[in-house]
JSON list of C-alpha atoms and ligand atoms in Angstrom, two decimals:
[
{"chain": "A", "resi": 115, "resn": "UNK", "atom": "CA", "xyz": [-139.72, -11.17, 85.74]},
{"chain": "A", "resi": 116, "resn": "UNK", "atom": "CA", "xyz": [-142.57, -11.93, 83.29]},
{"chain": "A", "resi": 117, "resn": "UNK", "atom": "CA", "xyz": [-142.17, -15.11, 81.28]},
{"chain": "A", "resi": 118, "resn": "UNK", "atom": "CA", "xyz": [-142.75, -15.92, 77.61]},
{"chain": "A", "resi": 119, "resn": "UNK", "atom": "CA", "xyz": [-146.06, -17.84, 77.34]},
{"chain": "A", "resi": 120, "resn": "UNK", "atom": "CA", "xyz": [-144.66, -19.90, 74.45]},
{"chain": "A", "resi": 121, "resn": "UNK", "atom": "CA", "xyz": [-141.42, -20.98, 76.14]},
{"chain": "A", "resi": 122, "resn": "UNK", "atom": "CA", "xyz": [-140.76, -24.71, 76.67]},
{"chain": "A", "resi": 123, "resn": "UNK", "atom": "CA", "xyz": [-142.00, -26.16, 79.96]},
{"chain": "A", "resi": 124, "resn": "UNK", "atom": "CA", "xyz": [-139.40, -25.91, 82.73]},
{"chain": "A", "resi": 125, "resn": "UNK", "atom": "CA", "xyz": [-140.04, -28.62, 85.30]},
{"chain": "A", "resi": 126, "resn": "UNK", "atom": "CA", "xyz": [-137.98, -26.79, 87.92]},
{"chain": "A", "resi": 127, "resn": "UNK", "atom": "CA", "xyz": [-140.61, -24.03, 88.20]},
{"chain": "A", "resi": 128, "resn": "UNK", "atom": "CA", "xyz": [-142.07, -23.47, 91.67]},
{"chain": "A", "resi": 129, "resn": "UNK", "atom": "CA", "xyz": [-145.50, -24.94, 90.90]},
{"chain": "A", "resi": 130, "resn": "UNK", "atom": "CA", "xyz": [-143.94, -28.09, 89.41]},
{"chain": "A", "resi": 131, "resn": "UNK", "atom": "CA", "xyz": [-142.02, -28.43, 92.66]},
{"chain": "A", "resi": 132, "resn": "UNK", "atom": "CA", "xyz": [-145.24, -27.98, 94.67]},
{"chain": "A", "resi": 133, "resn": "UNK", "atom": "CA", "xyz": [-146.92, -30.66, 92.52]},
{"chain": "A", "resi": 134, "resn": "UNK", "atom": "CA", "xyz": [-144.05, -33.06, 93.25]},
{"chain": "A", "resi": 135, "resn": "UNK", "atom": "CA", "xyz": [-144.31, -32.30, 96.96]},
{"chain": "A", "resi": 136, "resn": "UNK", "atom": "CA", "xyz": [-140.78, -30.87, 97.07]},
{"chain": "A", "resi": 137, "resn": "UNK", "atom": "CA", "xyz": [-141.97, -27.63, 98.65]},
{"chain": "A", "resi": 138, "resn": "UNK", "atom": "CA", "xyz": [-145.03, -27.14, 100.84]},
{"chain": "A", "resi": 139, "resn": "UNK", "atom": "CA", "xyz": [-148.27, -25.41, 99.95]},
{"chain": "A", "resi": 140, "resn": "UNK", "atom": "CA", "xyz": [-151.49, -24.68, 101.82]},
{"chain": "A", "resi": 141, "resn": "UNK", "atom": "CA", "xyz": [-153.59, -27.16, 99.87]},
{"chain": "A", "resi": 142, "resn": "UNK", "atom": "CA", "xyz": [-157.29, -26.41, 99.34]},
{"chain": "A", "resi": 143, "resn": "UNK", "atom": "CA", "xyz": [-158.25, -29.22, 96.94]},
{"chain": "A", "resi": 144, "resn": "UNK", "atom": "CA", "xyz": [-156.74, -31.93, 94.77]},
{"chain": "A", "resi": 145, "resn": "UNK", "atom": "CA", "xyz": [-158.09, -34.42, 92.25]},
{"chain": "A", "resi": 146, "resn": "UNK", "atom": "CA", "xyz": [-156.75, -36.27, 89.19]},
{"chain": "A", "resi": 147, "resn": "UNK", "atom": "CA", "xyz": [-156.51, -33.09, 87.13]},
{"chain": "A", "resi": 148, "resn": "UNK", "atom": "CA", "xyz": [-155.91, -30.14, 89.45]},
{"chain": "A", "resi": 149, "resn": "UNK", "atom": "CA", "xyz": [-154.23, -28.90, 92.59]},
{"chain": "A", "resi": 150, "resn": "UNK", "atom": "CA", "xyz": [-155.53, -25.80, 94.39]},
{"chain": "A", "resi": 151, "resn": "UNK", "atom": "CA", "xyz": [-153.64, -23.96, 97.12]},
{"chain": "A", "resi": 152, "resn": "UNK", "atom": "CA", "xyz": [-153.57, -20.56, 98.81]},
{"chain": "A", "resi": 153, "resn": "UNK", "atom": "CA", "xyz": [-151.46, -17.89, 97.17]},
{"chain": "A", "resi": 154, "resn": "UNK", "atom": "CA", "xyz": [-148.39, -17.14, 99.28]},
{"chain": "A", "resi": 155, "resn": "UNK", "atom": "CA", "xyz": [-148.93, -13.39, 98.83]},
{"chain": "A", "resi": 156, "resn": "UNK", "atom": "CA", "xyz": [-152.73, -12.92, 98.88]},
{"chain": "A", "resi": 157, "resn": "UNK", "atom": "CA", "xyz": [-154.15, -9.97, 96.96]},
{"chain": "A", "resi": 158, "resn": "UNK", "atom": "CA", "xyz": [-157.68, -10.37, 98.39]},
{"chain": "A", "resi": 159, "resn": "UNK", "atom": "CA", "xyz": [-159.31, -11.82, 101.53]},
{"chain": "A", "resi": 160, "resn": "UNK", "atom": "CA", "xyz": [-159.38, -15.13, 99.72]},
{"chain": "A", "resi": 161, "resn": "UNK", "atom": "CA", "xyz": [-156.79, -15.80, 97.01]},
{"chain": "A", "resi": 162, "resn": "UNK", "atom": "CA", "xyz": [-156.50, -19.36, 95.75]},
{"chain": "A", "resi": 163, "resn": "UNK", "atom": "CA", "xyz": [-154.46, -20.65, 92.82]},
{"chain": "A", "resi": 164, "resn": "UNK", "atom": "CA", "xyz": [-155.68, -23.60, 90.75]},
{"chain": "A", "resi": 165, "resn": "UNK", "atom": "CA", "xyz": [-153.19, -25.40, 88.52]},
{"chain": "A", "resi": 166, "resn": "UNK", "atom": "CA", "xyz": [-153.53, -28.33, 86.13]},
{"chain": "A", "resi": 167, "resn": "UNK", "atom": "CA", "xyz": [-151.36, -31.32, 86.99]},
{"chain": "A", "resi": 168, "resn": "UNK", "atom": "CA", "xyz": [-149.99, -31.56, 83.44]},
{"chain": "A", "resi": 169, "resn": "UNK", "atom": "CA", "xyz": [-146.89, -29.66, 82.26]},
{"chain": "A", "resi": 170, "resn": "UNK", "atom": "CA", "xyz": [-148.43, -26.59, 80.63]},
{"chain": "A", "resi": 171, "resn": "UNK", "atom": "CA", "xyz": [-146.68, -23.21, 80.63]},
{"chain": "A", "resi": 172, "resn": "UNK", "atom": "CA", "xyz": [-149.67, -20.99, 80.00]},
{"chain": "A", "resi": 173, "resn": "UNK", "atom": "CA", "xyz": [-153.29, -20.75, 78.94]},
{"chain": "A", "resi": 174, "resn": "UNK", "atom": "CA", "xyz": [-152.01, -20.70, 75.35]},
{"chain": "A", "resi": 175, "resn": "UNK", "atom": "CA", "xyz": [-150.00, -23.90, 75.80]},
{"chain": "A", "resi": 176, "resn": "UNK", "atom": "CA", "xyz": [-152.86, -25.62, 77.67]},
{"chain": "A", "resi": 177, "resn": "UNK", "atom": "CA", "xyz": [-155.62, -24.66, 75.25]},
{"chain": "A", "resi": 178, "resn": "UNK", "atom": "CA", "xyz": [-153.44, -25.84, 72.34]},
{"chain": "A", "resi": 179, "resn": "UNK", "atom": "CA", "xyz": [-152.06, -29.12, 73.69]},
{"chain": "A", "resi": 180, "resn": "UNK", "atom": "CA", "xyz": [-154.15, -30.42, 76.60]},
{"chain": "A", "resi": 181, "resn": "UNK", "atom": "CA", "xyz": [-156.61, -33.26, 76.07]},
{"chain": "A", "resi": 182, "resn": "UNK", "atom": "CA", "xyz": [-160.34, -32.67, 76.27]},
{"chain": "A", "resi": 183, "resn": "UNK", "atom": "CA", "xyz": [-160.33, -34.56, 79.59]},
{"chain": "A", "resi": 184, "resn": "UNK", "atom": "CA", "xyz": [-157.60, -32.31, 81.02]},
{"chain": "A", "resi": 185, "resn": "UNK", "atom": "CA", "xyz": [-159.41, -29.17, 79.88]},
{"chain": "A", "resi": 186, "resn": "UNK", "atom": "CA", "xyz": [-162.74, -30.33, 81.29]},
{"chain": "A", "resi": 187, "resn": "UNK", "atom": "CA", "xyz": [-161.05, -31.43, 84.51]},
{"chain": "A", "resi": 188, "resn": "UNK", "atom": "CA", "xyz": [-159.35, -28.08, 84.95]},
{"chain": "A", "resi": 189, "resn": "UNK", "atom": "CA", "xyz": [-162.45, -25.97, 84.27]},
{"chain": "A", "resi": 190, "resn": "UNK", "atom": "CA", "xyz": [-164.56, -28.15, 86.55]},
{"chain": "A", "resi": 191, "resn": "UNK", "atom": "CA", "xyz": [-161.84, -28.05, 89.21]},
{"chain": "A", "resi": 192, "resn": "UNK", "atom": "CA", "xyz": [-161.79, -24.25, 89.24]},
{"chain": "A", "resi": 193, "resn": "UNK", "atom": "CA", "xyz": [-165.58, -24.16, 89.57]},
{"chain": "A", "resi": 194, "resn": "UNK", "atom": "CA", "xyz": [-165.53, -26.78, 92.33]},
{"chain": "A", "resi": 195, "resn": "UNK", "atom": "CA", "xyz": [-162.95, -24.90, 94.39]},
{"chain": "A", "resi": 196, "resn": "UNK", "atom": "CA", "xyz": [-164.89, -21.63, 94.13]},
{"chain": "A", "resi": 197, "resn": "UNK", "atom": "CA", "xyz": [-168.15, -23.39, 95.06]},
{"chain": "A", "resi": 198, "resn": "UNK", "atom": "CA", "xyz": [-166.60, -25.18, 98.04]},
{"chain": "A", "resi": 199, "resn": "UNK", "atom": "CA", "xyz": [-165.13, -21.87, 99.23]},
{"chain": "A", "resi": 200, "resn": "UNK", "atom": "CA", "xyz": [-168.66, -20.41, 99.35]},
{"chain": "A", "resi": 201, "resn": "UNK", "atom": "CA", "xyz": [-167.95, -17.86, 96.64]},
{"chain": "A", "resi": 202, "resn": "UNK", "atom": "CA", "xyz": [-170.84, -18.43, 94.25]},
{"chain": "A", "resi": 203, "resn": "UNK", "atom": "CA", "xyz": [-173.47, -16.43, 96.10]},
{"chain": "A", "resi": 204, "resn": "UNK", "atom": "CA", "xyz": [-171.28, -13.39, 96.97]},
{"chain": "A", "resi": 205, "resn": "UNK", "atom": "CA", "xyz": [-169.38, -13.65, 93.70]},
{"chain": "A", "resi": 206, "resn": "UNK", "atom": "CA", "xyz": [-165.72, -13.84, 92.87]},
{"chain": "A", "resi": 207, "resn": "UNK", "atom": "CA", "xyz": [-163.13, -13.16, 90.19]},
{"chain": "A", "resi": 208, "resn": "UNK", "atom": "CA", "xyz": [-161.01, -15.46, 88.02]},
{"chain": "A", "resi": 209, "resn": "UNK", "atom": "CA", "xyz": [-157.76, -14.26, 86.50]},
{"chain": "A", "resi": 210, "resn": "UNK", "atom": "CA", "xyz": [-155.11, -15.91, 84.37]},
{"chain": "A", "resi": 211, "resn": "UNK", "atom": "CA", "xyz": [-151.99, -13.92, 83.52]},
{"chain": "A", "resi": 212, "resn": "UNK", "atom": "CA", "xyz": [-150.42, -14.89, 80.21]},
{"chain": "A", "resi": 213, "resn": "UNK", "atom": "CA", "xyz": [-146.99, -13.81, 79.03]},
{"chain": "A", "resi": 214, "resn": "UNK", "atom": "CA", "xyz": [-145.24, -10.44, 79.38]},
{"chain": "A", "resi": 215, "resn": "UNK", "atom": "CA", "xyz": [-148.25, -8.13, 78.94]},
{"chain": "A", "resi": 216, "resn": "UNK", "atom": "CA", "xyz": [-150.27, -10.32, 81.31]},
{"chain": "A", "resi": 217, "resn": "UNK", "atom": "CA", "xyz": [-147.48, -10.14, 83.89]},
{"chain": "A", "resi": 218, "resn": "UNK", "atom": "CA", "xyz": [-147.20, -13.94, 84.21]},
{"chain": "A", "resi": 219, "resn": "UNK", "atom": "CA", "xyz": [-144.35, -14.81, 86.55]},
{"chain": "A", "resi": 220, "resn": "UNK", "atom": "CA", "xyz": [-144.66, -18.54, 87.17]},
{"chain": "A", "resi": 221, "resn": "UNK", "atom": "CA", "xyz": [-144.33, -20.64, 83.98]},
{"chain": "A", "resi": 222, "resn": "UNK", "atom": "CA", "xyz": [-146.98, -23.23, 84.91]},
{"chain": "A", "resi": 223, "resn": "UNK", "atom": "CA", "xyz": [-150.59, -22.37, 84.02]},
{"chain": "A", "resi": 224, "resn": "UNK", "atom": "CA", "xyz": [-152.54, -21.11, 87.00]},
{"chain": "A", "resi": 225, "resn": "UNK", "atom": "CA", "xyz": [-155.91, -19.47, 87.50]},
{"chain": "A", "resi": 226, "resn": "UNK", "atom": "CA", "xyz": [-156.23, -17.05, 90.39]},
{"chain": "A", "resi": 227, "resn": "UNK", "atom": "CA", "xyz": [-159.52, -17.15, 92.36]},
{"chain": "A", "resi": 228, "resn": "UNK", "atom": "CA", "xyz": [-160.13, -13.91, 94.26]},
{"chain": "A", "resi": 229, "resn": "UNK", "atom": "CA", "xyz": [-163.03, -13.48, 96.67]},
{"chain": "A", "resi": 230, "resn": "UNK", "atom": "CA", "xyz": [-164.27, -12.79, 100.15]},
{"chain": "A", "resi": 231, "resn": "UNK", "atom": "CA", "xyz": [-164.81, -9.06, 99.61]},
{"chain": "A", "resi": 232, "resn": "UNK", "atom": "CA", "xyz": [-165.96, -6.64, 96.89]},
{"chain": "A", "resi": 233, "resn": "UNK", "atom": "CA", "xyz": [-163.11, -6.64, 94.40]},
{"chain": "A", "resi": 234, "resn": "UNK", "atom": "CA", "xyz": [-163.45, -3.24, 92.82]},
{"chain": "A", "resi": 235, "resn": "UNK", "atom": "CA", "xyz": [-162.52, -2.38, 89.29]},
{"chain": "A", "resi": 236, "resn": "UNK", "atom": "CA", "xyz": [-161.40, -5.12, 86.94]},
{"chain": "A", "resi": 237, "resn": "UNK", "atom": "CA", "xyz": [-158.08, -3.46, 86.14]},
{"chain": "A", "resi": 238, "resn": "UNK", "atom": "CA", "xyz": [-156.63, -0.96, 88.61]},
{"chain": "B", "resi": 244, "resn": "AMP", "atom": "P1", "xyz": [-148.62, -14.75, 88.14]},
{"chain": "B", "resi": 244, "resn": "AMP", "atom": "O1", "xyz": [-148.11, -13.34, 88.19]},
{"chain": "B", "resi": 244, "resn": "AMP", "atom": "O2", "xyz": [-149.99, -14.86, 87.57]},
{"chain": "B", "resi": 244, "resn": "AMP", "atom": "O3", "xyz": [-147.62, -15.69, 87.49]},
{"chain": "B", "resi": 244, "resn": "AMP", "atom": "O4", "xyz": [-148.82, -15.17, 89.65]},
{"chain": "B", "resi": 244, "resn": "AMP", "atom": "C1", "xyz": [-147.94, -15.99, 90.37]},
{"chain": "B", "resi": 244, "resn": "AMP", "atom": "C2", "xyz": [-148.53, -16.09, 91.76]},
{"chain": "B", "resi": 244, "resn": "AMP", "atom": "O5", "xyz": [-147.88, -17.17, 92.43]},
{"chain": "B", "resi": 244, "resn": "AMP", "atom": "C3", "xyz": [-148.32, -14.85, 92.63]},
{"chain": "B", "resi": 244, "resn": "AMP", "atom": "O6", "xyz": [-149.60, -14.38, 93.06]},
{"chain": "B", "resi": 244, "resn": "AMP", "atom": "C4", "xyz": [-147.46, -15.36, 93.79]},
{"chain": "B", "resi": 244, "resn": "AMP", "atom": "O7", "xyz": [-147.79, -14.75, 95.01]},
{"chain": "B", "resi": 244, "resn": "AMP", "atom": "C5", "xyz": [-147.76, -16.85, 93.78]},
{"chain": "B", "resi": 244, "resn": "AMP", "atom": "N1", "xyz": [-146.75, -17.70, 94.35]},
{"chain": "B", "resi": 244, "resn": "AMP", "atom": "C6", "xyz": [-145.43, -17.71, 94.07]},
{"chain": "B", "resi": 244, "resn": "AMP", "atom": "N2", "xyz": [-144.80, -18.66, 94.76]},
{"chain": "B", "resi": 244, "resn": "AMP", "atom": "C7", "xyz": [-145.74, -19.30, 95.50]},
{"chain": "B", "resi": 244, "resn": "AMP", "atom": "C8", "xyz": [-145.73, -20.38, 96.42]},
{"chain": "B", "resi": 244, "resn": "AMP", "atom": "N3", "xyz": [-144.60, -21.02, 96.75]},
{"chain": "B", "resi": 244, "resn": "AMP", "atom": "N4", "xyz": [-146.92, -20.77, 96.98]},
{"chain": "B", "resi": 244, "resn": "AMP", "atom": "C9", "xyz": [-148.06, -20.12, 96.67]},
{"chain": "B", "resi": 244, "resn": "AMP", "atom": "N5", "xyz": [-148.14, -19.11, 95.80]},
{"chain": "B", "resi": 244, "resn": "AMP", "atom": "C10", "xyz": [-147.00, -18.70, 95.23]}
]
């Protein structure tokens, strides 16, 4: 069920629970600003999610309210994860779903990293 990108943050969402260690994830990387883990239902050979550690519902919420340090940390974290996964030379795709038209289902900002194979058209 797509969520409203402007809704208040709900700290019972599944990614908040992963951040608190209440449910497991296949962790790829973690630093002060981000956590990266494998998507539970991969849509490509490699499908990693990167989330900021702060309580932000969506790209809209994050780009409005996050500090410069959080924004820089998140962007650098996404780049770091892709680099460490060996995706720079073959190439990869980033995707953030926002709100109902974007099909966002989890109300904690996340960027999808897809790679490991040619990814085809941008929108099927
Ligand atoms: P979105 O539609 O952009 O909100 O994507 C949510 C993504 O989270 C989907 O690709 C799901 O497969 C993924 N997902 C949901 N629950 C988990 C979980 N417990 N661990 C890892 N990925 C998850």
